[in-house]
PDB file of C-alpha atoms in Angstrom:
ATOM      1  CA  MET A   1      -1.362 -13.494 -47.313  1.00  0.00           C
ATOM      2  CA  SER A   2      -4.490 -15.646 -46.992  1.00  0.00           C
ATOM      3  CA  THR A   3      -6.788 -15.613 -43.992  1.00  0.00           C
ATOM      4  CA  ALA A   4      -5.890 -19.209 -43.235  1.00  0.00           C
ATOM      5  CA  THR A   5      -2.238 -18.334 -42.968  1.00  0.00           C
ATOM      6  CA  MET A   6      -2.854 -15.306 -40.780  1.00  0.00           C
ATOM      7  CA  THR A   7      -5.113 -17.144 -38.353  1.00  0.00           C
ATOM      8  CA  GLY A   8      -3.017 -20.291 -38.231  1.00  0.00           C
ATOM      9  CA  ARG A   9      -5.900 -22.656 -39.121  1.00  0.00           C
ATOM     10  CA  PRO A  10      -5.588 -25.197 -41.959  1.00  0.00           C
ATOM     11  CA  ALA A  11      -6.421 -23.904 -45.385  1.00  0.00           C
ATOM     12  CA  ALA A  12      -9.918 -24.783 -46.561  1.00  0.00           C
ATOM     13  CA  ARG A  13     -10.651 -26.159 -50.015  1.00  0.00           C
ATOM     14  CA  GLY A  14     -10.101 -23.499 -52.614  1.00  0.00           C
ATOM     15  CA  GLU A  15      -7.869 -21.370 -50.429  1.00  0.00           C
ATOM     16  CA  THR A  16      -4.194 -20.862 -51.224  1.00  0.00           C
ATOM     17  CA  ARG A  17      -1.795 -21.573 -48.412  1.00  0.00           C
ATOM     18  CA  ALA A  18       0.741 -18.766 -48.574  1.00  0.00           C
ATOM     19  CA  VAL A  19       4.409 -19.415 -47.985  1.00  0.00           C
ATOM     20  CA  PRO A  20       5.559 -17.658 -44.803  1.00  0.00           C
ATOM     21  CA  THR A  21       7.978 -14.773 -45.122  1.00  0.00           C
ATOM     22  CA  ALA A  22      11.630 -15.229 -44.203  1.00  0.00           C
ATOM     23  CA  LEU A  23      11.114 -13.418 -40.900  1.00  0.00           C
ATOM     24  CA  GLY A  24       7.954 -15.363 -40.161  1.00  0.00           C
ATOM     25  CA  GLY A  25       9.725 -18.630 -40.888  1.00  0.00           C
ATOM     26  CA  LEU A  26      12.651 -17.619 -38.696  1.00  0.00           C
ATOM     27  CA  LEU A  27      10.388 -16.776 -35.760  1.00  0.00           C
ATOM     28  CA  ALA A  28       8.378 -19.962 -36.183  1.00  0.00           C
ATOM     29  CA  SER A  29      11.540 -22.055 -36.342  1.00  0.00           C
ATOM     30  CA  ALA A  30      12.972 -20.309 -33.287  1.00  0.00           C
ATOM     31  CA  ARG A  31       9.796 -21.023 -31.298  1.00  0.00           C
ATOM     32  CA  ALA A  32       9.846 -24.664 -32.347  1.00  0.00           C
ATOM     33  CA  GLU A  33      13.537 -25.052 -31.503  1.00  0.00           C
ATOM     34  CA  LEU A  34      13.074 -23.375 -28.136  1.00  0.00           C
ATOM     35  CA  LEU A  35      10.262 -25.802 -27.348  1.00  0.00           C
ATOM     36  CA  ARG A  36      12.454 -28.734 -28.376  1.00  0.00           C
ATOM     37  CA  LEU A  37      15.406 -27.574 -26.287  1.00  0.00           C
ATOM     38  CA  ARG A  38      13.201 -26.790 -23.308  1.00  0.00           C
ATOM     39  CA  LYS A  39      11.708 -30.285 -23.311  1.00  0.00           C
ATOM     40  CA  TRP A  40      14.983 -32.082 -24.039  1.00  0.00           C
ATOM     41  CA  PRO A  41      16.432 -33.638 -20.850  1.00  0.00           C
ATOM     42  CA  ALA A  42      19.984 -33.486 -22.221  1.00  0.00           C
ATOM     43  CA  VAL A  43      19.855 -29.678 -22.252  1.00  0.00           C
ATOM     44  CA  TRP A  44      18.787 -29.551 -18.611  1.00  0.00           C
ATOM     45  CA  VAL A  45      21.502 -32.028 -17.674  1.00  0.00           C
ATOM     46  CA  LEU A  46      24.179 -29.921 -19.389  1.00  0.00           C
ATOM     47  CA  ALA A  47      22.980 -26.727 -17.706  1.00  0.00           C
ATOM     48  CA  THR A  48      22.845 -28.445 -14.315  1.00  0.00           C
ATOM     49  CA  VAL A  49      26.333 -29.898 -14.714  1.00  0.00           C
ATOM     50  CA  TRP A  50      27.758 -26.463 -15.504  1.00  0.00           C
ATOM     51  CA  LEU A  51      25.989 -24.798 -12.576  1.00  0.00           C
ATOM     52  CA  LEU A  52      27.241 -27.490 -10.196  1.00  0.00           C
ATOM     53  CA  LEU A  53      30.790 -27.142 -11.533  1.00  0.00           C
ATOM     54  CA  ASN A  54      30.633 -23.374 -11.142  1.00  0.00           C
ATOM     55  CA  LEU A  55      29.274 -23.623  -7.603  1.00  0.00           C
ATOM     56  CA  THR A  56      31.745 -26.305  -6.551  1.00  0.00           C
ATOM     57  CA  PHE A  57      34.985 -24.865  -7.892  1.00  0.00           C
ATOM     58  CA  ALA A  58      34.207 -21.167  -7.449  1.00  0.00           C
ATOM     59  CA  TYR A  59      32.650 -21.312  -3.977  1.00  0.00           C
ATOM     60  CA  LEU A  60      32.300 -24.683  -2.256  1.00  0.00           C
ATOM     61  CA  PHE A  61      35.923 -25.866  -2.368  1.00  0.00           C
ATOM     62  CA  ASN A  62      37.341 -22.475  -1.478  1.00  0.00           C
ATOM     63  CA  TYR A  63      34.861 -21.938   1.343  1.00  0.00           C
ATOM     64  CA  VAL A  64      35.695 -25.329   2.820  1.00  0.00           C
ATOM     65  CA  ALA A  65      39.381 -24.397   2.515  1.00  0.00           C
ATOM     66  CA  TYR A  66      38.744 -21.089   4.264  1.00  0.00           C
ATOM     67  CA  ALA A  67      36.675 -22.694   7.021  1.00  0.00           C
ATOM     68  CA  THR A  68      39.191 -25.470   7.666  1.00  0.00           C
ATOM     69  CA  GLY A  69      42.321 -23.359   7.254  1.00  0.00           C
ATOM     70  CA  SER A  70      43.709 -25.286   4.295  1.00  0.00           C
ATOM     71  CA  SER A  71      44.528 -24.201   0.729  1.00  0.00           C
ATOM     72  CA  GLY A  72      41.642 -24.031  -1.744  1.00  0.00           C
ATOM     73  CA  PHE A  73      41.247 -25.452  -5.200  1.00  0.00           C
ATOM     74  CA  SER A  74      44.134 -24.217  -7.375  1.00  0.00           C
ATOM     75  CA  ASN A  75      45.175 -21.937  -4.516  1.00  0.00           C
ATOM     76  CA  GLU A  76      48.394 -23.520  -3.307  1.00  0.00           C
ATOM     77  CA  GLY A  77      50.425 -21.053  -1.306  1.00  0.00           C
ATOM     78  CA  VAL A  78      47.458 -18.748  -0.664  1.00  0.00           C
ATOM     79  CA  ALA A  79      46.621 -18.045   2.966  1.00  0.00           C
ATOM     80  CA  PRO A  80      43.125 -19.326   3.877  1.00  0.00           C
ATOM     81  CA  GLU A  81      42.014 -15.894   5.131  1.00  0.00           C
ATOM     82  CA  ALA A  82      42.832 -14.459   1.701  1.00  0.00           C
ATOM     83  CA  LEU A  83      40.158 -16.685   0.137  1.00  0.00           C
ATOM     84  CA  LEU A  84      37.207 -14.979   1.814  1.00  0.00           C
ATOM     85  CA  PRO A  85      37.159 -11.758  -0.269  1.00  0.00           C
ATOM     86  CA  GLU A  86      36.810 -13.854  -3.439  1.00  0.00           C
ATOM     87  CA  LEU A  87      33.733 -15.547  -1.983  1.00  0.00           C
ATOM     88  CA  LEU A  88      31.769 -12.354  -1.311  1.00  0.00           C
ATOM     89  CA  PRO A  89      29.290 -10.598  -3.665  1.00  0.00           C
ATOM     90  CA  ALA A  90      31.709  -7.797  -4.574  1.00  0.00           C
ATOM     91  CA  ALA A  91      34.000 -10.335  -6.275  1.00  0.00           C
ATOM     92  CA  ILE A  92      31.348 -11.773  -8.602  1.00  0.00           C
ATOM     93  CA  PRO A  93      32.606  -9.923 -11.732  1.00  0.00           C
ATOM     94  CA  SER A  94      36.016 -11.606 -11.431  1.00  0.00           C
ATOM     95  CA  VAL A  95      34.674 -14.991 -10.321  1.00  0.00           C
ATOM     96  CA  LEU A  96      31.878 -15.328 -12.893  1.00  0.00           C
ATOM     97  CA  THR A  97      34.020 -16.128 -15.935  1.00  0.00           C
ATOM     98  CA  GLY A  98      36.675 -18.201 -14.150  1.00  0.00           C
ATOM     99  CA  GLY A  99      35.405 -21.576 -15.320  1.00  0.00           C
ATOM    100  CA  MET A 100      33.870 -20.504 -18.608  1.00  0.00           C
ATOM    101  CA  PRO A 101      36.795 -20.730 -21.063  1.00  0.00           C
ATOM    102  CA  MET A 102      37.491 -24.433 -20.481  1.00  0.00           C
ATOM    103  CA  PHE A 103      34.796 -26.358 -18.604  1.00  0.00           C
ATOM    104  CA  GLY A 104      31.834 -24.114 -19.364  1.00  0.00           C
ATOM    105  CA  GLY A 105      32.953 -23.712 -22.961  1.00  0.00           C
ATOM    106  CA  ALA A 106      33.128 -27.482 -23.417  1.00  0.00           C
ATOM    107  CA  ILE A 107      29.578 -27.834 -22.114  1.00  0.00           C
ATOM    108  CA  MET A 108      28.296 -25.095 -24.426  1.00  0.00           C
ATOM    109  CA  PHE A 109      30.084 -26.799 -27.318  1.00  0.00           C
ATOM    110  CA  ILE A 110      28.182 -29.983 -26.513  1.00  0.00           C
ATOM    111  CA  LEU A 111      24.921 -28.018 -26.405  1.00  0.00           C
ATOM    112  CA  GLY A 112      25.511 -26.516 -29.845  1.00  0.00           C
ATOM    113  CA  ALA A 113      26.623 -29.827 -31.338  1.00  0.00           C
ATOM    114  CA  LEU A 114      23.534 -31.616 -30.024  1.00  0.00           C
ATOM    115  CA  ALA A 115      21.166 -28.859 -31.157  1.00  0.00           C
ATOM    116  CA  ALA A 116      22.447 -28.883 -34.755  1.00  0.00           C
ATOM    117  CA  GLY A 117      23.745 -32.415 -35.211  1.00  0.00           C
ATOM    118  CA  SER A 118      20.823 -34.366 -33.763  1.00  0.00           C
ATOM    119  CA  GLY A 119      18.569 -33.325 -36.634  1.00  0.00           C
ATOM    120  CA  PHE A 120      20.666 -35.316 -39.102  1.00  0.00           C
ATOM    121  CA  GLY A 121      20.492 -38.584 -37.188  1.00  0.00           C
ATOM    122  CA  TRP A 122      16.808 -38.181 -36.388  1.00  0.00           C
ATOM    123  CA  GLY A 123      15.915 -37.105 -39.914  1.00  0.00           C
ATOM    124  CA  THR A 124      14.206 -33.933 -38.698  1.00  0.00           C
ATOM    125  CA  TRP A 125      16.358 -31.616 -40.810  1.00  0.00           C
ATOM    126  CA  LYS A 126      15.206 -33.392 -43.971  1.00  0.00           C
ATOM    127  CA  THR A 127      11.576 -33.046 -42.908  1.00  0.00           C
ATOM    128  CA  VAL A 128      11.879 -29.397 -41.904  1.00  0.00           C
ATOM    129  CA  LEU A 129      13.751 -28.318 -45.010  1.00  0.00           C
ATOM    130  CA  THR A 130      11.369 -30.056 -47.383  1.00  0.00           C
ATOM    131  CA  GLN A 131       8.103 -29.008 -45.726  1.00  0.00           C
ATOM    132  CA  GLY A 132       8.941 -25.977 -43.630  1.00  0.00           C
ATOM    133  CA  PRO A 133      10.414 -22.519 -44.330  1.00  0.00           C
ATOM    134  CA  GLY A 134      13.588 -21.820 -46.279  1.00  0.00           C
ATOM    135  CA  ARG A 135      16.872 -23.295 -45.198  1.00  0.00           C
ATOM    136  CA  LEU A 136      18.304 -20.103 -43.762  1.00  0.00           C
ATOM    137  CA  SER A 137      15.085 -19.371 -41.861  1.00  0.00           C
ATOM    138  CA  ALA A 138      14.973 -22.875 -40.403  1.00  0.00           C
ATOM    139  CA  PHE A 139      18.642 -22.911 -39.450  1.00  0.00           C
ATOM    140  CA  GLY A 140      18.453 -19.338 -38.184  1.00  0.00           C
ATOM    141  CA  GLY A 141      15.767 -20.509 -35.773  1.00  0.00           C
ATOM    142  CA  THR A 142      18.173 -23.107 -34.409  1.00  0.00           C
ATOM    143  CA  LEU A 143      20.908 -20.505 -33.961  1.00  0.00           C
ATOM    144  CA  ALA A 144      18.455 -18.166 -32.235  1.00  0.00           C
ATOM    145  CA  ALA A 145      17.279 -20.922 -29.898  1.00  0.00           C
ATOM    146  CA  VAL A 146      20.847 -21.849 -28.978  1.00  0.00           C
ATOM    147  CA  GLY A 147      21.550 -18.164 -28.336  1.00  0.00           C
ATOM    148  CA  VAL A 148      18.566 -17.925 -25.994  1.00  0.00           C
ATOM    149  CA  ALA A 149      19.793 -21.044 -24.184  1.00  0.00           C
ATOM    150  CA  VAL A 150      23.232 -19.454 -23.749  1.00  0.00           C
ATOM    151  CA  VAL A 151      21.668 -16.287 -22.311  1.00  0.00           C
ATOM    152  CA  ALA A 152      19.559 -18.358 -19.918  1.00  0.00           C
ATOM    153  CA  VAL A 153      22.578 -20.349 -18.687  1.00  0.00           C
ATOM    154  CA  VAL A 154      24.636 -17.190 -18.103  1.00  0.00           C
ATOM    155  CA  ALA A 155      21.707 -15.576 -16.265  1.00  0.00           C
ATOM    156  CA  ALA A 156      21.326 -18.679 -14.091  1.00  0.00           C
ATOM    157  CA  THR A 157      25.079 -18.590 -13.364  1.00  0.00           C
ATOM    158  CA  VAL A 158      24.870 -14.959 -12.240  1.00  0.00           C
ATOM    159  CA  ALA A 159      21.885 -15.726 -10.019  1.00  0.00           C
ATOM    160  CA  LEU A 160      23.635 -18.741  -8.489  1.00  0.00           C
ATOM    161  CA  ASP A 161      26.804 -16.736  -7.801  1.00  0.00           C
ATOM    162  CA  PHE A 162      24.782 -13.999  -6.119  1.00  0.00           C
ATOM    163  CA  ALA A 163      22.957 -16.542  -3.965  1.00  0.00           C
ATOM    164  CA  ALA A 164      26.124 -18.423  -2.955  1.00  0.00           C
ATOM    165  CA  SER A 165      28.203 -15.333  -2.210  1.00  0.00           C
ATOM    166  CA  THR A 166      25.404 -13.655  -0.271  1.00  0.00           C
ATOM    167  CA  LEU A 167      24.885 -16.788   1.828  1.00  0.00           C
ATOM    168  CA  ILE A 168      28.609 -16.938   2.624  1.00  0.00           C
ATOM    169  CA  ALA A 169      28.632 -13.266   3.586  1.00  0.00           C
ATOM    170  CA  VAL A 170      25.686 -13.773   5.946  1.00  0.00           C
ATOM    171  CA  VAL A 171      27.159 -16.917   7.524  1.00  0.00           C
ATOM    172  CA  GLU A 172      30.541 -15.241   8.073  1.00  0.00           C
ATOM    173  CA  GLY A 173      29.004 -12.016   9.392  1.00  0.00           C
ATOM    174  CA  GLN A 174      30.452  -9.903   6.570  1.00  0.00           C
ATOM    175  CA  SER A 175      28.813  -6.744   5.321  1.00  0.00           C
ATOM    176  CA  ILE A 176      27.198  -7.275   1.927  1.00  0.00           C
ATOM    177  CA  VAL A 177      28.809  -5.047  -0.692  1.00  0.00           C
ATOM    178  CA  TRP A 178      27.293  -5.471  -4.138  1.00  0.00           C
ATOM    179  CA  PRO A 179      29.564  -5.438  -7.192  1.00  0.00           C
ATOM    180  CA  GLU A 180      29.857  -2.339  -9.342  1.00  0.00           C
ATOM    181  CA  LEU A 181      27.240  -2.354 -12.066  1.00  0.00           C
ATOM    182  CA  GLY A 182      29.740  -1.548 -14.820  1.00  0.00           C
ATOM    183  CA  ALA A 183      32.116  -4.323 -13.826  1.00  0.00           C
ATOM    184  CA  LEU A 184      29.241  -6.790 -13.539  1.00  0.00           C
ATOM    185  CA  ALA A 185      27.916  -5.806 -16.987  1.00  0.00           C
ATOM    186  CA  GLU A 186      31.380  -6.308 -18.521  1.00  0.00           C
ATOM    187  CA  SER A 187      31.695  -9.717 -16.873  1.00  0.00           C
ATOM    188  CA  VAL A 188      28.247 -10.823 -18.036  1.00  0.00           C
ATOM    189  CA  GLY A 189      28.999  -9.593 -21.552  1.00  0.00           C
ATOM    190  CA  GLY A 190      32.286 -11.468 -21.572  1.00  0.00           C
ATOM    191  CA  GLY A 191      30.543 -14.613 -20.370  1.00  0.00           C
ATOM    192  CA  LEU A 192      27.961 -14.320 -23.129  1.00  0.00           C
ATOM    193  CA  LEU A 193      30.707 -13.945 -25.735  1.00  0.00           C
ATOM    194  CA  ILE A 194      32.685 -16.921 -24.427  1.00  0.00           C
ATOM    195  CA  PHE A 195      29.671 -19.215 -24.182  1.00  0.00           C
ATOM    196  CA  GLY A 196      28.240 -17.943 -27.468  1.00  0.00           C
ATOM    197  CA  MET A 197      31.480 -18.618 -29.338  1.00  0.00           C
ATOM    198  CA  TRP A 198      31.787 -22.185 -28.043  1.00  0.00           C
ATOM    199  CA  ALA A 199      28.106 -22.886 -28.708  1.00  0.00           C
ATOM    200  CA  ALA A 200      28.491 -21.593 -32.280  1.00  0.00           C
ATOM    201  CA  ALA A 201      31.583 -23.789 -32.686  1.00  0.00           C
ATOM    202  CA  GLY A 202      29.517 -26.768 -31.564  1.00  0.00           C
ATOM    203  CA  VAL A 203      26.806 -25.931 -34.088  1.00  0.00           C
ATOM    204  CA  LEU A 204      29.395 -25.712 -36.866  1.00  0.00           C
ATOM    205  CA  VAL A 205      31.036 -29.041 -36.024  1.00  0.00           C
ATOM    206  CA  GLY A 206      27.598 -30.625 -35.652  1.00  0.00           C
ATOM    207  CA  VAL A 207      26.731 -29.505 -39.182  1.00  0.00           C
ATOM    208  CA  LEU A 208      30.123 -30.577 -40.557  1.00  0.00           C
ATOM    209  CA  THR A 209      30.034 -34.080 -39.084  1.00  0.00           C
ATOM    210  CA  ARG A 210      26.243 -34.589 -39.240  1.00  0.00           C
ATOM    211  CA  SER A 211      26.690 -36.624 -36.072  1.00  0.00           C
ATOM    212  CA  PRO A 212      26.210 -35.221 -32.561  1.00  0.00           C
ATOM    213  CA  ALA A 213      28.316 -37.957 -30.961  1.00  0.00           C
ATOM    214  CA  LEU A 214      31.283 -37.355 -33.267  1.00  0.00           C
ATOM    215  CA  ALA A 215      30.900 -33.580 -32.917  1.00  0.00           C
ATOM    216  CA  VAL A 216      30.881 -33.807 -29.125  1.00  0.00           C
ATOM    217  CA  GLY A 217      33.976 -36.010 -29.132  1.00  0.00           C
ATOM    218  CA  LEU A 218      35.893 -33.719 -31.473  1.00  0.00           C
ATOM    219  CA  GLY A 219      34.891 -30.648 -29.488  1.00  0.00           C
ATOM    220  CA  LEU A 220      35.989 -32.078 -26.170  1.00  0.00           C
ATOM    221  CA  VAL A 221      39.305 -33.270 -27.589  1.00  0.00           C
ATOM    222  CA  TRP A 222      39.961 -29.851 -29.145  1.00  0.00           C
ATOM    223  CA  SER A 223      38.975 -27.673 -26.198  1.00  0.00           C
ATOM    224  CA  LEU A 224      40.412 -29.820 -23.419  1.00  0.00           C
ATOM    225  CA  VAL A 225      43.455 -31.438 -25.059  1.00  0.00           C
ATOM    226  CA  ILE A 226      44.653 -30.144 -28.422  1.00  0.00           C
ATOM    227  CA  GLU A 227      44.736 -26.426 -27.616  1.00  0.00           C
ATOM    228  CA  ASN A 228      46.617 -27.049 -24.374  1.00  0.00           C
ATOM    229  CA  LEU A 229      49.151 -29.201 -26.217  1.00  0.00           C
ATOM    230  CA  LEU A 230      49.598 -26.581 -28.922  1.00  0.00           C
ATOM    231  CA  ARG A 231      50.152 -23.856 -26.340  1.00  0.00           C
ATOM    232  CA  GLY A 232      52.735 -26.074 -24.658  1.00  0.00           C
ATOM    233  CA  VAL A 233      54.526 -26.573 -27.965  1.00  0.00           C
ATOM    234  CA  GLY A 234      54.294 -22.862 -28.663  1.00  0.00           C
ATOM    235  CA  ASN A 235      56.164 -22.128 -25.441  1.00  0.00           C
ATOM    236  CA  LEU A 236      59.018 -24.332 -26.656  1.00  0.00           C
ATOM    237  CA  LEU A 237      59.185 -23.530 -30.381  1.00  0.00           C
ATOM    238  CA  SER A 238      59.437 -20.002 -31.702  1.00  0.00           C
ATOM    239  CA  GLY A 239      56.882 -19.083 -34.324  1.00  0.00           C
ATOM    240  CA  VAL A 240      54.236 -21.556 -33.173  1.00  0.00           C
ATOM    241  CA  GLU A 241      53.039 -19.147 -30.498  1.00  0.00           C
ATOM    242  CA  TYR A 242      51.813 -16.749 -33.190  1.00  0.00           C
ATOM    243  CA  VAL A 243      49.273 -19.398 -34.156  1.00  0.00           C
ATOM    244  CA  THR A 244      48.369 -20.508 -30.644  1.00  0.00           C
ATOM    245  CA  ASN A 245      47.817 -16.903 -29.562  1.00  0.00           C
ATOM    246  CA  VAL A 246      44.817 -16.575 -31.876  1.00  0.00           C
ATOM    247  CA  LEU A 247      43.134 -19.926 -31.207  1.00  0.00           C
ATOM    248  CA  PRO A 248      39.539 -19.832 -29.904  1.00  0.00           C
ATOM    249  CA  GLY A 249      40.488 -21.167 -26.477  1.00  0.00           C
ATOM    250  CA  THR A 250      43.291 -18.649 -26.096  1.00  0.00           C
ATOM    251  CA  ALA A 251      40.990 -15.786 -27.024  1.00  0.00           C
ATOM    252  CA  ALA A 252      38.261 -16.961 -24.643  1.00  0.00           C
ATOM    253  CA  GLY A 253      40.744 -17.486 -21.819  1.00  0.00           C
ATOM    254  CA  SER A 254      42.216 -14.030 -22.390  1.00  0.00           C
ATOM    255  CA  VAL A 255      38.757 -12.457 -22.157  1.00  0.00           C
ATOM    256  CA  ALA A 256      38.259 -14.119 -18.773  1.00  0.00           C
ATOM    257  CA  GLY A 257      41.739 -13.073 -17.671  1.00  0.00           C
ATOM    258  CA  ALA A 258      41.093  -9.467 -18.665  1.00  0.00           C
ATOM    259  CA  LEU A 259      37.909  -9.507 -16.579  1.00  0.00           C
ATOM    260  CA  GLY A 260      39.876 -10.354 -13.448  1.00  0.00           C
ATOM    261  CA  ALA A 261      39.699 -14.136 -13.303  1.00  0.00           C
ATOM    262  CA  GLY A 262      42.956 -15.617 -12.060  1.00  0.00           C
ATOM    263  CA  ALA A 263      45.113 -16.863 -14.914  1.00  0.00           C
ATOM    264  CA  GLU A 264      46.184 -20.476 -15.180  1.00  0.00           C
ATOM    265  CA  GLY A 265      49.555 -20.910 -13.498  1.00  0.00           C
ATOM    266  CA  ASP A 266      48.926 -18.223 -10.887  1.00  0.00           C
ATOM    267  CA  PRO A 267      48.444 -19.368  -7.290  1.00  0.00           C
ATOM    268  CA  ASP A 268      44.746 -18.505  -7.457  1.00  0.00           C
ATOM    269  CA  GLY A 269      44.299 -19.173 -11.172  1.00  0.00           C
ATOM    270  CA  ALA A 270      41.675 -21.252 -12.948  1.00  0.00           C
ATOM    271  CA  PRO A 271      42.212 -23.765 -15.793  1.00  0.00           C
ATOM    272  CA  GLY A 272      41.835 -22.187 -19.203  1.00  0.00           C
ATOM    273  CA  VAL A 273      42.113 -18.578 -18.005  1.00  0.00           C
ATOM    274  CA  LEU A 274      44.961 -16.767 -19.745  1.00  0.00           C
ATOM    275  CA  THR A 275      46.534 -13.342 -20.092  1.00  0.00           C
ATOM    276  CA  VAL A 276      48.075 -13.879 -23.530  1.00  0.00           C
ATOM    277  CA  LEU A 277      45.960 -11.189 -25.228  1.00  0.00           C
ATOM    278  CA  ASP A 278      44.734  -7.849 -23.946  1.00  0.00           C
ATOM    279  CA  GLY A 279      41.039  -7.461 -23.229  1.00  0.00           C
ATOM    280  CA  GLY A 280      40.152  -5.483 -26.355  1.00  0.00           C
ATOM    281  CA  PRO A 281      41.820  -7.711 -28.966  1.00  0.00           C
ATOM    282  CA  ALA A 282      40.643 -10.854 -27.180  1.00  0.00           C
ATOM    283  CA  THR A 283      37.042  -9.628 -27.155  1.00  0.00           C
ATOM    284  CA  LEU A 284      37.133  -8.734 -30.844  1.00  0.00           C
ATOM    285  CA  LEU A 285      38.671 -12.101 -31.692  1.00  0.00           C
ATOM    286  CA  VAL A 286      36.030 -14.029 -29.746  1.00  0.00           C
ATOM    287  CA  ALA A 287      33.256 -12.009 -31.392  1.00  0.00           C
ATOM    288  CA  ALA A 288      34.803 -12.653 -34.820  1.00  0.00           C
ATOM    289  CA  TYR A 289      34.990 -16.392 -34.143  1.00  0.00           C
ATOM    290  CA  LEU A 290      31.343 -16.393 -33.069  1.00  0.00           C
ATOM    291  CA  VAL A 291      30.209 -14.687 -36.275  1.00  0.00           C
ATOM    292  CA  VAL A 292      32.418 -16.816 -38.525  1.00  0.00           C
ATOM    293  CA  PHE A 293      31.346 -20.108 -36.924  1.00  0.00           C
ATOM    294  CA  ALA A 294      27.652 -19.224 -37.247  1.00  0.00           C
ATOM    295  CA  ALA A 295      28.025 -17.894 -40.807  1.00  0.00           C
ATOM    296  CA  VAL A 296      29.959 -20.927 -42.072  1.00  0.00           C
ATOM    297  CA  ALA A 297      27.449 -23.297 -40.471  1.00  0.00           C
ATOM    298  CA  ALA A 298      24.571 -21.420 -42.128  1.00  0.00           C
ATOM    299  CA  LEU A 299      26.362 -21.481 -45.497  1.00  0.00           C
ATOM    300  CA  LEU A 300      26.882 -25.231 -45.240  1.00  0.00           C
ATOM    301  CA  MET A 301      23.240 -25.803 -44.362  1.00  0.00           C
ATOM    302  CA  ARG A 302      22.153 -23.678 -47.313  1.00  0.00           C
ATOM    303  CA  ARG A 303      24.307 -25.369 -49.932  1.00  0.00           C
ATOM    304  CA  ARG A 304      24.772 -28.974 -48.790  1.00  0.00           C
ATOM    305  CA  ASP A 305      22.432 -31.903 -49.190  1.00  0.00           C
ATOM    306  CA  VAL A 306      21.041 -32.903 -45.790  1.00  0.00           C
ATOM    307  CA  VAL A 307      20.113 -36.478 -46.740  1.00  0.00           C
TER     308      VAL A 307
END
């Protein structure tokens, strides 16, 4: 490797500009993508929308219901005094993933679709792949950046839940009991898998359609409408349920249900949370979807023309 390449300065006359290694190209692409995502207002808007949704439906509505003596959001038939334990820090592991399978997953899908699909409309993929590192290194940087964004959003969600639940405990004069570390780690891991799978699905659809707007529309229709309709049909027709039981939304909802989030249809359930699959199979299925979505997207980027 030449001195110019190692120091990062432009190559002088007579020097050979060495091609970066695959790992070097991957790291450089990841840094560039992280900078782009960090400075992109749409990413901050998506993260803020999710955090507000999580705060509102997990804590604000139910606390208002508890304070006023009415039933909380999706808690018909639940006594108001029974809502308080779910608003305290010890309940964070079961509360954390409640909104992730449906609403949070849709937002992460949009994030992945924008991160991968915007480069086609802007022409940046053509520039990067003709002047930058190899295709897999460049696209791997995008996947890595999206993964870092997912980790950051989950970490912010955990911090927000701790802050909200601790504030409620102090206001209501309750003793602060922190959640068990093992249960919290399982919940955070499940949240990372759920968000990571939907973000990878967004990346794949963004690459397939080469249009962030179309990818976002298809993702929202699939996650919010089509899967629910298919599960409804599966409850009526025998045989269809074997297909609906292994859909991405079903697997993600089952992971949340296994972690203690109330299942949809229960008095204290959340939309998208299911108990169709056990925790172990659901986790493996979500992880498999994540890997397959990312691998297929990378294969398409490697073999297809980006013009």
